[in-house]
Amino acid sequence: MFAKRLSILVKAGIPLLEGVKMLKNSATSRAAIAIYSQIVSDVERGKFLASSLESLKHVFGDFAVNVIRVGEMSGTLEGNLNYLAEELKKKQELKRKVVGALIYPAIVVTATIALSILLTAFIFPKIMPIFDSFKFELPFTTRALIFVSGVFLKYGIYILLGFVALVVLFIFLHRLPKFRMAIDGFILKIPIFGRLAQSIIWPIFAARWDSFSKAKSWWLRRRGLPVILSATAFTGERFMRSRKAF
C-alpha cells in the first residue's frame, strides 16, 4: 500500500516529502506512524528515500529498496513505485495461493509426525515386553522401531532441545548475507531442487527485466546508471551473486 499510495501522490505532482507526510497523517497504527516519522526525518535531512528505507529493510525488503533507488537515480520514481506496487500485489496473491495449497499437506504431515511420536513414546513401550518374550529373532524393521523408541525415551528431552537449538542457530545465521548466499548456492546445486529453483527464478528475472526495460530504461544509459545496479534491483543481489554472474 505504501508504494501504491506514494506513486499516486507523486503522479499528482505532490513533492515526495509532503507525500510521505500525508501518508504519516493517514496512518492509524503506531508502528506505521513511527516508520513514516523516521522516513520524514531522513528525507528532511537530505537523504534519498531509498537510503531511508534501507535502514528499514526489515520492513520493506531489499527488492523495494533497490527499485526505489533505481527510480530516484534514473528519474522514474513514479513509474518504479507503480511497478513496485504491482509486483508486491502479485507476490501477495501468489503467497496466498501457495499457503492455501499447502494447508492440507501441512495438516497431514503434522498429524503423521504427532502420531509417530505418540506411537514411539507411549504406545510402543507398553508392548515391548511382548516382543521381548518372543524367542525368535524379530524382523529388522521391528528391531529398528524398538531402538528408536528406546532412544526417544532415554534422550527425548535432549533431542528436543538440540532441535530447538539448531532452529534458533539457523535463524540467526540466516541473517548473515554470506550464509544466505551459501544456502542459495547449495540449493541451486541440488540435482532436482536446484533445477526447480532455477525454473522459478529465471522466468521472474526475465519478466522483471522486461518490465524494467519497458519502464523508460533508456534513462539508465543516458545517466550512466550501472547495469549491475539495475540488474540487482530487479532480481536481488543474492540471486545474482549466487549465480556467480559478477
Coordinates of N, CA and C in Angstrom, one line a residue:
M1 N 0.8 -1.2 0.0 CA 0.0 0.0 0.0 C 0.9 1.3 0.0
F2 N 2.0 1.2 0.7 CA 2.9 2.4 0.7 C 3.3 2.8 -0.7
A3 N 3.8 1.8 -1.5 CA 4.2 2.2 -2.9 C 3.1 2.7 -3.7
K4 N 1.9 2.1 -3.7 CA 0.8 2.5 -4.5 C 0.4 3.9 -4.1
R5 N 0.2 4.1 -2.8 CA -0.3 5.4 -2.4 C 0.7 6.5 -2.7
L6 N 2.0 6.2 -2.5 CA 3.0 7.2 -2.8 C 3.2 7.5 -4.3
S7 N 3.0 6.5 -5.1 CA 3.0 6.7 -6.5 C 1.9 7.6 -7.0
I8 N 0.7 7.4 -6.4 CA -0.4 8.3 -6.8 C -0.1 9.7 -6.4
L9 N 0.4 9.9 -5.2 CA 0.7 11.3 -4.7 C 1.8 11.9 -5.6
V10 N 2.9 11.2 -6.0 CA 3.9 11.7 -6.8 C 3.4 12.0 -8.2
K11 N 2.5 11.1 -8.7 CA 1.9 11.4 -10.0 C 1.1 12.6 -10.0
A12 N 0.5 12.9 -8.9 CA -0.4 14.1 -8.8 C 0.4 15.4 -8.6
G13 N 1.8 15.3 -8.6 CA 2.6 16.5 -8.5 C 3.0 16.9 -7.1
I14 N 2.6 16.1 -6.1 CA 2.9 16.4 -4.8 C 4.4 16.1 -4.5
P15 N 5.1 17.0 -3.9 CA 6.5 16.7 -3.5 C 6.7 15.4 -2.7
L16 N 7.8 14.8 -2.8 CA 8.0 13.5 -2.1 C 7.8 13.6 -0.6
L17 N 8.5 14.6 0.0 CA 8.4 14.8 1.4 C 7.0 15.1 1.9
E18 N 6.2 15.9 1.1 CA 4.9 16.2 1.5 C 4.0 14.9 1.4
G19 N 4.3 14.1 0.4 CA 3.6 12.9 0.2 C 3.7 11.9 1.3
V20 N 5.0 11.8 1.8 CA 5.3 10.9 2.9 C 4.6 11.4 4.2
K21 N 4.6 12.8 4.3 CA 3.9 13.4 5.5 C 2.4 13.1 5.5
M22 N 1.8 13.1 4.3 CA 0.4 12.8 4.1 C 0.1 11.3 4.5
L23 N 1.0 10.5 4.1 CA 0.9 9.0 4.4 C 1.0 8.9 6.0
K24 N 1.9 9.6 6.6 CA 2.0 9.6 8.0 C 0.7 10.0 8.7
N25 N 0.2 11.1 8.2 CA -1.0 11.6 8.9 C -2.2 10.7 8.7
S26 N -2.2 9.9 7.6 CA -3.4 9.0 7.4 C -3.2 7.6 8.0
A27 N -2.0 7.4 8.6 CA -1.7 6.1 9.2 C -2.5 6.0 10.5
T28 N -2.8 4.8 10.9 CA -3.6 4.5 12.1 C -2.9 3.8 13.2
S29 N -1.9 2.9 12.8 CA -1.2 2.1 13.8 C 0.1 2.9 14.2
R30 N 0.5 2.6 15.4 CA 1.7 3.3 16.0 C 2.9 2.9 15.2
A31 N 3.0 1.6 14.8 CA 4.2 1.1 14.1 C 4.3 1.9 12.8
A32 N 3.2 2.1 12.0 CA 3.2 2.8 10.7 C 3.6 4.2 11.0
I33 N 3.1 4.9 12.0 CA 3.4 6.3 12.3 C 4.9 6.4 12.6
A34 N 5.4 5.5 13.4 CA 6.8 5.5 13.7 C 7.7 5.4 12.5
I35 N 7.3 4.5 11.6 CA 8.1 4.3 10.3 C 8.0 5.5 9.5
Y36 N 6.8 6.0 9.3 CA 6.7 7.3 8.4 C 7.5 8.4 9.1
S37 N 7.5 8.5 10.4 CA 8.2 9.6 11.1 C 9.7 9.5 10.8
Q38 N 10.2 8.3 10.8 CA 11.6 8.1 10.5 C 11.9 8.5 9.1
I39 N 11.1 8.1 8.2 CA 11.3 8.4 6.7 C 11.2 10.0 6.6
V40 N 10.3 10.6 7.2 CA 10.1 12.1 7.1 C 11.4 12.7 7.6
S41 N 11.9 12.3 8.8 CA 13.0 12.9 9.4 C 14.3 12.7 8.5
D42 N 14.4 11.5 7.9 CA 15.6 11.3 7.0 C 15.5 12.1 5.7
V43 N 14.3 12.2 5.1 CA 14.2 13.0 3.9 C 14.4 14.5 4.2
E44 N 13.9 14.9 5.3 CA 14.1 16.3 5.7 C 15.6 16.7 5.9
R45 N 16.4 15.7 6.3 CA 17.8 15.9 6.5 C 18.6 15.7 5.2
G46 N 17.9 15.5 4.1 CA 18.6 15.4 2.8 C 18.8 14.0 2.3
K47 N 18.4 13.0 3.0 CA 18.6 11.6 2.5 C 17.7 11.3 1.3
F48 N 18.1 10.4 0.5 CA 17.3 9.9 -0.6 C 16.2 8.9 0.1
L49 N 15.1 8.8 -0.5 CA 14.1 7.9 0.0 C 14.6 6.5 0.2
A50 N 15.4 6.0 -0.8 CA 15.9 4.6 -0.8 C 16.9 4.5 0.4
S51 N 17.7 5.5 0.6 CA 18.6 5.5 1.8 C 17.9 5.4 3.1
S52 N 16.8 6.1 3.2 CA 16.0 6.0 4.4 C 15.3 4.6 4.6
L53 N 14.8 4.1 3.5 CA 14.2 2.8 3.5 C 15.2 1.7 3.8
E54 N 16.4 1.9 3.4 CA 17.4 0.9 3.6 C 17.6 0.6 5.1
S55 N 17.5 1.6 5.9 CA 17.6 1.4 7.4 C 16.3 0.7 7.9
L56 N 15.3 0.6 7.1 CA 14.1 -0.1 7.4 C 13.9 -1.3 6.5
K57 N 15.0 -1.9 6.1 CA 15.0 -3.1 5.2 C 14.2 -4.2 5.7
H58 N 14.2 -4.4 7.0 CA 13.4 -5.5 7.6 C 11.9 -5.3 7.4
V59 N 11.5 -4.1 7.1 CA 10.1 -3.8 6.8 C 9.7 -3.8 5.3
F60 N 10.6 -3.2 4.5 CA 10.3 -3.0 3.1 C 11.0 -4.1 2.2
G61 N 12.1 -4.6 2.7 CA 12.8 -5.6 1.9 C 13.8 -5.1 0.9
D62 N 14.7 -5.9 0.5 CA 15.7 -5.5 -0.5 C 15.2 -5.0 -1.8
F63 N 14.2 -5.8 -2.3 CA 13.6 -5.5 -3.6 C 13.0 -4.1 -3.7
A64 N 12.2 -3.8 -2.7 CA 11.6 -2.5 -2.7 C 12.6 -1.4 -2.6
V65 N 13.6 -1.5 -1.8 CA 14.6 -0.5 -1.6 C 15.4 -0.3 -2.9
N66 N 15.8 -1.4 -3.6 CA 16.5 -1.3 -4.8 C 15.7 -0.7 -6.0
V67 N 14.5 -1.0 -6.1 CA 13.6 -0.5 -7.1 C 13.4 1.0 -6.9
I68 N 13.2 1.4 -5.7 CA 13.1 2.9 -5.4 C 14.4 3.6 -5.7
R69 N 15.5 3.0 -5.3 CA 16.8 3.6 -5.6 C 17.1 3.8 -7.1
V70 N 16.7 2.8 -7.9 CA 16.9 3.0 -9.3 C 15.9 4.1 -9.8
G71 N 14.7 4.1 -9.3 CA 13.8 5.2 -9.7 C 14.3 6.6 -9.4
E72 N 14.9 6.7 -8.2 CA 15.4 8.0 -7.8 C 16.7 8.4 -8.7
M73 N 17.5 7.4 -9.0 CA 18.7 7.7 -9.8 C 18.4 7.9 -11.2
S74 N 17.3 7.3 -11.7 CA 17.0 7.4 -13.2 C 15.9 8.4 -13.5
G75 N 15.3 9.0 -12.4 CA 14.3 10.0 -12.6 C 12.9 9.4 -13.0
T76 N 12.7 8.1 -12.6 CA 11.5 7.4 -12.9 C 10.8 6.9 -11.7
L77 N 10.9 7.7 -10.6 CA 10.4 7.2 -9.3 C 8.9 6.9 -9.4
E78 N 8.1 7.7 -10.0 CA 6.7 7.5 -10.1 C 6.4 6.1 -10.8
G79 N 7.1 5.9 -11.9 CA 6.8 4.6 -12.6 C 7.3 3.4 -11.8
N80 N 8.5 3.6 -11.1 CA 9.0 2.5 -10.3 C 8.2 2.2 -9.1
L81 N 7.6 3.2 -8.5 CA 6.7 3.0 -7.4 C 5.4 2.2 -7.8
N82 N 4.9 2.6 -9.0 CA 3.7 1.9 -9.5 C 4.1 0.4 -9.9
Y83 N 5.3 0.3 -10.5 CA 5.7 -1.1 -10.8 C 5.9 -1.9 -9.5
L84 N 6.5 -1.3 -8.5 CA 6.7 -2.0 -7.2 C 5.4 -2.4 -6.6
A85 N 4.4 -1.5 -6.7 CA 3.1 -1.8 -6.1 C 2.5 -3.0 -6.8
E86 N 2.6 -3.1 -8.1 CA 2.0 -4.2 -8.9 C 2.8 -5.5 -8.5
E87 N 4.1 -5.4 -8.5 CA 4.9 -6.6 -8.2 C 4.5 -7.2 -6.8
L88 N 4.4 -6.3 -5.8 CA 4.1 -6.7 -4.4 C 2.7 -7.3 -4.3
K89 N 1.8 -6.7 -5.1 CA 0.4 -7.3 -5.2 C 0.4 -8.7 -5.7
K90 N 1.2 -8.9 -6.8 CA 1.3 -10.2 -7.4 C 1.9 -11.2 -6.4
K91 N 2.9 -10.7 -5.7 CA 3.6 -11.6 -4.7 C 2.7 -12.0 -3.6
Q92 N 1.9 -11.0 -3.1 CA 0.9 -11.4 -2.1 C -0.1 -12.4 -2.5
E93 N -0.6 -12.2 -3.8 CA -1.6 -13.1 -4.3 C -1.0 -14.5 -4.5
L94 N 0.2 -14.6 -4.9 CA 0.9 -15.9 -5.1 C 1.1 -16.5 -3.7
K95 N 1.5 -15.7 -2.7 CA 1.7 -16.2 -1.4 C 0.4 -16.8 -0.8
R96 N -0.7 -16.1 -1.0 CA -2.0 -16.6 -0.5 C -2.3 -18.0 -1.2
K97 N -2.1 -18.1 -2.5 CA -2.4 -19.3 -3.2 C -1.5 -20.4 -2.7
V98 N -0.2 -20.1 -2.5 CA 0.7 -21.2 -2.0 C 0.4 -21.6 -0.6
V99 N 0.1 -20.7 0.2 CA -0.3 -21.0 1.6 C -1.6 -21.9 1.6
G100 N -2.6 -21.5 0.8 CA -3.8 -22.2 0.7 C -3.6 -23.6 0.2
A101 N -2.7 -23.8 -0.8 CA -2.4 -25.1 -1.3 C -1.6 -26.0 -0.4
L102 N -0.9 -25.4 0.6 CA 0.0 -26.1 1.5 C -0.7 -26.4 2.8
I103 N -1.9 -25.9 3.0 CA -2.6 -26.1 4.3 C -2.9 -27.6 4.5
Y104 N -3.5 -28.2 3.6 CA -3.8 -29.6 3.7 C -2.6 -30.5 3.9
P105 N -1.6 -30.4 3.0 CA -0.4 -31.2 3.2 C 0.3 -31.0 4.6
A106 N 0.3 -29.7 5.0 CA 0.9 -29.4 6.3 C 0.1 -30.1 7.4
I107 N -1.2 -30.1 7.3 CA -2.0 -30.8 8.4 C -1.7 -32.3 8.4
V108 N -1.6 -32.9 7.2 CA -1.3 -34.3 7.1 C 0.0 -34.7 7.6
V109 N 1.0 -33.9 7.3 CA 2.4 -34.1 7.8 C 2.5 -33.9 9.3
T110 N 1.8 -32.9 9.8 CA 1.8 -32.7 11.3 C 1.1 -33.8 12.0
A111 N 0.0 -34.3 11.5 CA -0.7 -35.4 12.1 C 0.1 -36.7 12.0
T112 N 0.8 -36.9 10.9 CA 1.7 -38.1 10.8 C 2.8 -38.0 11.8
I113 N 3.4 -36.9 12.0 CA 4.5 -36.7 12.9 C 4.0 -36.9 14.4
A114 N 2.9 -36.3 14.7 CA 2.3 -36.4 16.0 C 2.0 -37.9 16.3
L115 N 1.4 -38.6 15.3 CA 1.0 -40.0 15.5 C 2.3 -40.8 15.7
S116 N 3.3 -40.5 15.0 CA 4.6 -41.3 15.1 C 5.2 -41.1 16.5
I117 N 5.2 -39.9 17.0 CA 5.7 -39.6 18.3 C 4.9 -40.3 19.4
L118 N 3.5 -40.3 19.2 CA 2.7 -40.9 20.1 C 2.9 -42.4 20.2
L119 N 3.1 -43.1 19.0 CA 3.3 -44.5 19.0 C 4.7 -44.8 19.6
T120 N 5.7 -44.0 19.2 CA 7.1 -44.3 19.6 C 7.3 -44.1 21.1
A121 N 6.7 -43.0 21.6 CA 6.9 -42.6 23.0 C 6.0 -43.2 24.0
F122 N 4.8 -43.6 23.6 CA 3.8 -44.0 24.6 C 3.2 -45.4 24.3
I123 N 2.9 -45.7 23.1 CA 2.2 -47.0 22.8 C 3.3 -48.1 22.7
F124 N 4.3 -47.8 21.9 CA 5.3 -48.9 21.7 C 6.0 -49.4 23.0
P125 N 6.4 -48.5 23.9 CA 7.0 -49.1 25.1 C 6.1 -50.0 25.9
K126 N 4.8 -49.9 25.8 CA 3.9 -50.8 26.5 C 3.8 -52.2 25.9
I127 N 4.1 -52.3 24.6 CA 4.0 -53.6 24.0 C 5.4 -54.2 23.8
M128 N 6.4 -53.5 24.2 CA 7.8 -54.0 24.1 C 8.0 -55.3 24.9
P129 N 7.4 -55.5 26.1 CA 7.6 -56.7 26.9 C 7.1 -58.0 26.1
I130 N 6.0 -57.7 25.2 CA 5.5 -58.8 24.4 C 6.6 -59.3 23.4
F131 N 7.3 -58.3 22.8 CA 8.3 -58.6 21.8 C 9.5 -59.3 22.5
D132 N 9.8 -58.8 23.8 CA 10.9 -59.4 24.5 C 10.7 -60.9 24.8
S133 N 9.4 -61.3 24.9 CA 9.1 -62.6 25.3 C 9.2 -63.6 24.1
F134 N 9.3 -63.0 22.9 CA 9.5 -63.9 21.7 C 10.9 -64.5 21.7
K135 N 10.9 -65.8 21.4 CA 12.2 -66.5 21.4 C 12.9 -66.4 20.0
F136 N 12.2 -66.0 19.0 CA 12.8 -65.9 17.7 C 13.3 -64.5 17.4
E137 N 14.1 -64.3 16.4 CA 14.6 -63.0 16.1 C 13.6 -62.2 15.4
L138 N 13.4 -61.0 15.8 CA 12.4 -60.1 15.2 C 12.9 -59.5 13.9
P139 N 12.0 -59.1 13.0 CA 12.4 -58.5 11.8 C 13.2 -57.2 12.0
F140 N 13.9 -56.8 11.0 CA 14.8 -55.7 11.1 C 14.0 -54.4 11.4
T141 N 12.9 -54.2 10.7 CA 12.0 -53.0 10.9 C 11.5 -52.9 12.3
T142 N 11.1 -54.1 12.9 CA 10.6 -54.1 14.3 C 11.8 -53.7 15.3
R143 N 12.9 -54.3 15.0 CA 14.1 -54.0 15.9 C 14.5 -52.5 15.8
A144 N 14.4 -52.0 14.6 CA 14.7 -50.6 14.4 C 13.7 -49.7 15.1
L145 N 12.4 -50.1 15.1 CA 11.4 -49.3 15.9 C 11.7 -49.4 17.4
I146 N 12.1 -50.6 17.8 CA 12.4 -50.7 19.3 C 13.6 -49.8 19.6
F147 N 14.6 -49.8 18.8 CA 15.7 -49.0 19.1 C 15.4 -47.5 19.1
V148 N 14.6 -47.0 18.1 CA 14.2 -45.6 18.0 C 13.4 -45.3 19.3
S149 N 12.5 -46.2 19.6 CA 11.6 -45.9 20.8 C 12.5 -45.8 22.1
G150 N 13.5 -46.6 22.2 CA 14.4 -46.6 23.3 C 15.2 -45.3 23.4
V151 N 15.6 -44.9 22.2 CA 16.4 -43.6 22.1 C 15.5 -42.4 22.5
F152 N 14.3 -42.4 22.0 CA 13.4 -41.3 22.3 C 13.1 -41.3 23.8
L153 N 12.8 -42.4 24.4 CA 12.5 -42.5 25.8 C 13.7 -42.0 26.7
K154 N 14.9 -42.4 26.3 CA 16.1 -42.1 27.1 C 16.6 -40.7 26.9
Y155 N 16.6 -40.2 25.6 CA 17.2 -39.0 25.3 C 16.2 -38.0 24.6
G156 N 14.9 -38.2 24.8 CA 13.9 -37.4 24.1 C 14.1 -35.9 24.4
I157 N 14.3 -35.6 25.7 CA 14.4 -34.1 26.0 C 15.6 -33.5 25.4
Y158 N 16.7 -34.2 25.3 CA 17.9 -33.7 24.7 C 17.8 -33.5 23.2
I159 N 17.1 -34.5 22.6 CA 16.8 -34.4 21.2 C 16.0 -33.2 20.9
L160 N 14.9 -32.9 21.7 CA 14.1 -31.8 21.5 C 14.8 -30.5 21.7
L161 N 15.7 -30.4 22.7 CA 16.4 -29.2 23.0 C 17.5 -29.0 21.9
G162 N 18.1 -30.0 21.4 CA 19.0 -29.9 20.3 C 18.3 -29.4 19.0
F163 N 17.1 -29.9 18.7 CA 16.4 -29.5 17.5 C 16.1 -28.0 17.6
V164 N 15.6 -27.6 18.8 CA 15.3 -26.2 19.0 C 16.5 -25.3 18.9
A165 N 17.6 -25.8 19.4 CA 18.9 -25.0 19.3 C 19.3 -24.9 17.8
L166 N 19.2 -25.9 17.0 CA 19.5 -25.9 15.6 C 18.6 -24.9 14.9
V167 N 17.3 -24.9 15.2 CA 16.4 -23.9 14.5 C 16.8 -22.5 14.9
V168 N 17.1 -22.2 16.1 CA 17.5 -20.9 16.6 C 18.8 -20.5 15.9
L169 N 19.8 -21.4 15.8 CA 21.0 -21.1 15.2 C 20.9 -20.8 13.7
F170 N 20.0 -21.6 13.0 CA 19.8 -21.4 11.6 C 19.1 -20.0 11.4
I171 N 18.2 -19.6 12.2 CA 17.5 -18.3 12.1 C 18.5 -17.2 12.3
F172 N 19.4 -17.4 13.2 CA 20.5 -16.4 13.5 C 21.4 -16.3 12.3
L173 N 21.9 -17.4 11.8 CA 22.9 -17.4 10.7 C 22.2 -16.9 9.4
H174 N 20.9 -17.2 9.3 CA 20.3 -16.8 8.0 C 20.2 -15.3 7.9
R175 N 20.5 -14.5 8.9 CA 20.5 -13.1 8.8 C 21.8 -12.6 8.2
L176 N 22.8 -13.5 8.2 CA 24.1 -13.1 7.7 C 24.1 -13.3 6.1
P177 N 24.5 -12.2 5.4 CA 24.5 -12.3 3.9 C 25.3 -13.5 3.3
K178 N 26.5 -13.7 3.9 CA 27.3 -14.8 3.4 C 26.7 -16.2 3.6
F179 N 26.0 -16.3 4.7 CA 25.4 -17.6 5.0 C 24.2 -17.8 4.0
R180 N 23.4 -16.7 3.8 CA 22.3 -16.9 2.9 C 22.8 -17.2 1.5
M181 N 23.9 -16.5 1.0 CA 24.4 -16.8 -0.3 C 24.9 -18.2 -0.4
A182 N 25.5 -18.8 0.7 CA 25.9 -20.1 0.7 C 24.8 -21.1 0.6
I183 N 23.7 -20.8 1.3 CA 22.5 -21.6 1.2 C 21.9 -21.6 -0.2
D184 N 21.8 -20.4 -0.7 CA 21.3 -20.3 -2.1 C 22.1 -21.0 -3.1
G185 N 23.4 -20.9 -3.0 CA 24.3 -21.7 -3.9 C 24.1 -23.2 -3.7
F186 N 24.0 -23.6 -2.5 CA 23.8 -25.0 -2.2 C 22.5 -25.5 -2.8
I187 N 21.4 -24.8 -2.7 CA 20.1 -25.1 -3.2 C 20.2 -25.3 -4.7
L188 N 20.9 -24.3 -5.4 CA 20.9 -24.3 -6.8 C 21.8 -25.5 -7.3
K189 N 22.6 -26.1 -6.5 CA 23.4 -27.2 -6.9 C 22.7 -28.6 -6.7
I190 N 21.6 -28.6 -5.9 CA 20.9 -29.8 -5.7 C 20.3 -30.3 -7.0
P191 N 20.5 -31.5 -7.4 CA 20.0 -32.0 -8.7 C 18.6 -31.7 -9.0
I192 N 17.6 -32.0 -8.2 CA 16.2 -31.8 -8.5 C 15.7 -30.4 -8.1
F193 N 16.0 -30.1 -6.8 CA 15.5 -28.8 -6.3 C 16.2 -27.6 -6.9
G194 N 17.5 -27.8 -7.3 CA 18.2 -26.7 -8.0 C 17.6 -26.4 -9.3
R195 N 17.3 -27.4 -10.1 CA 16.6 -27.1 -11.4 C 15.2 -26.5 -11.2
L196 N 14.5 -27.0 -10.1 CA 13.2 -26.4 -9.9 C 13.3 -24.9 -9.5
A197 N 14.3 -24.6 -8.6 CA 14.5 -23.2 -8.2 C 14.9 -22.3 -9.4
Q198 N 15.8 -22.8 -10.3 CA 16.1 -22.1 -11.4 C 15.0 -21.9 -12.4
S199 N 14.1 -22.9 -12.5 CA 13.0 -22.8 -13.4 C 12.0 -21.7 -12.9
I200 N 12.0 -21.5 -11.6 CA 11.1 -20.4 -11.0 C 11.8 -19.1 -11.0
I201 N 13.1 -19.0 -10.8 CA 13.8 -17.7 -10.6 C 14.0 -17.1 -12.0
W202 N 14.5 -17.9 -13.0 CA 14.8 -17.3 -14.3 C 13.6 -16.6 -15.0
P203 N 12.4 -17.2 -15.0 CA 11.3 -16.5 -15.5 C 10.9 -15.2 -14.8
I204 N 11.1 -15.2 -13.5 CA 10.9 -14.0 -12.7 C 11.9 -12.9 -13.1
F205 N 13.2 -13.4 -13.3 CA 14.2 -12.4 -13.7 C 13.9 -11.9 -15.1
A206 N 13.5 -12.7 -16.0 CA 13.2 -12.3 -17.4 C 12.0 -11.3 -17.4
A207 N 10.9 -11.7 -16.6 CA 9.7 -10.8 -16.6 C 10.0 -9.5 -16.0
R208 N 10.8 -9.5 -14.9 CA 11.1 -8.2 -14.3 C 12.0 -7.3 -15.1
W209 N 13.0 -8.0 -15.8 CA 13.8 -7.2 -16.7 C 13.1 -6.7 -17.9
D210 N 12.1 -7.4 -18.4 CA 11.3 -7.0 -19.5 C 10.5 -5.8 -19.1
S211 N 9.9 -5.9 -17.9 CA 9.1 -4.7 -17.4 C 10.0 -3.5 -17.1
F212 N 11.2 -3.8 -16.6 CA 12.1 -2.7 -16.4 C 12.5 -2.0 -17.7
S213 N 12.8 -2.8 -18.7 CA 13.2 -2.3 -20.0 C 12.1 -1.4 -20.6
K214 N 10.8 -1.8 -20.4 CA 9.7 -1.0 -20.9 C 9.5 0.3 -20.1
A215 N 9.9 0.3 -18.9 CA 9.7 1.4 -18.0 C 10.8 2.5 -18.1
K216 N 11.0 2.9 -19.4 CA 11.9 4.0 -19.7 C 13.3 3.7 -19.2
S217 N 13.8 2.5 -19.5 CA 15.1 2.1 -19.1 C 16.2 2.9 -19.8
W218 N 15.8 3.6 -20.9 CA 16.8 4.4 -21.6 C 17.5 5.5 -20.6
W219 N 16.8 5.8 -19.5 CA 17.3 6.7 -18.6 C 18.6 6.2 -18.0
L220 N 18.7 4.8 -17.9 CA 19.9 4.2 -17.3 C 21.1 4.5 -18.2
R221 N 21.0 4.3 -19.5 CA 22.1 4.5 -20.4 C 22.4 6.0 -20.5
R222 N 21.4 6.9 -20.4 CA 21.6 8.3 -20.6 C 22.3 8.9 -19.3
R223 N 22.0 8.3 -18.2 CA 22.5 8.9 -16.9 C 23.7 8.0 -16.4
G224 N 24.0 7.0 -17.1 CA 25.2 6.2 -16.8 C 25.0 5.3 -15.5
L225 N 23.7 4.9 -15.3 CA 23.5 4.0 -14.1 C 24.0 2.6 -14.4
P226 N 24.8 2.1 -13.5 CA 25.5 0.8 -13.8 C 24.4 -0.3 -14.1
V227 N 24.7 -1.2 -15.0 CA 23.8 -2.3 -15.3 C 23.7 -3.2 -14.1
I228 N 24.8 -3.4 -13.4 CA 24.8 -4.3 -12.2 C 23.8 -3.8 -11.2
L229 N 23.7 -2.5 -11.0 CA 22.7 -2.0 -10.0 C 21.3 -2.2 -10.5
S230 N 21.1 -2.0 -11.8 CA 19.7 -2.2 -12.3 C 19.3 -3.6 -12.3
A231 N 20.3 -4.5 -12.5 CA 20.0 -6.0 -12.5 C 19.7 -6.4 -11.1
T232 N 20.5 -6.0 -10.1 CA 20.3 -6.5 -8.8 C 19.0 -5.9 -8.2
A233 N 18.7 -4.7 -8.7 CA 17.5 -4.1 -8.2 C 16.2 -4.9 -8.5
F234 N 16.2 -5.5 -9.7 CA 15.0 -6.2 -10.1 C 15.1 -7.7 -10.0
T235 N 16.2 -8.2 -9.5 CA 16.3 -9.6 -9.4 C 16.8 -10.0 -8.0
G236 N 17.5 -9.1 -7.3 CA 18.0 -9.5 -6.0 C 19.5 -9.8 -6.1
E237 N 20.3 -9.1 -5.2 CA 21.7 -9.3 -5.3 C 22.1 -10.7 -4.9
R238 N 21.4 -11.3 -4.0 CA 21.7 -12.7 -3.5 C 21.7 -13.6 -4.7
F239 N 20.6 -13.5 -5.5 CA 20.5 -14.4 -6.6 C 21.6 -14.2 -7.7
M240 N 21.9 -12.9 -8.0 CA 22.9 -12.6 -9.0 C 24.2 -13.1 -8.5
R241 N 24.6 -12.9 -7.3 CA 25.9 -13.4 -6.8 C 25.9 -14.9 -6.7
S242 N 24.8 -15.5 -6.3 CA 24.8 -17.0 -6.2 C 25.0 -17.6 -7.5
R243 N 24.6 -16.9 -8.6 CA 24.9 -17.4 -9.9 C 26.3 -17.1 -10.4
K244 N 27.1 -16.4 -9.6 CA 28.4 -16.0 -10.0 C 28.4 -15.2 -11.3
A245 N 27.4 -14.3 -11.4 CA 27.3 -13.5 -12.6 C 28.4 -12.4 -12.6
F246 N 28.9 -12.0 -11.4 CA 29.8 -10.9 -11.3 C 31.0 -11.4 -10.5

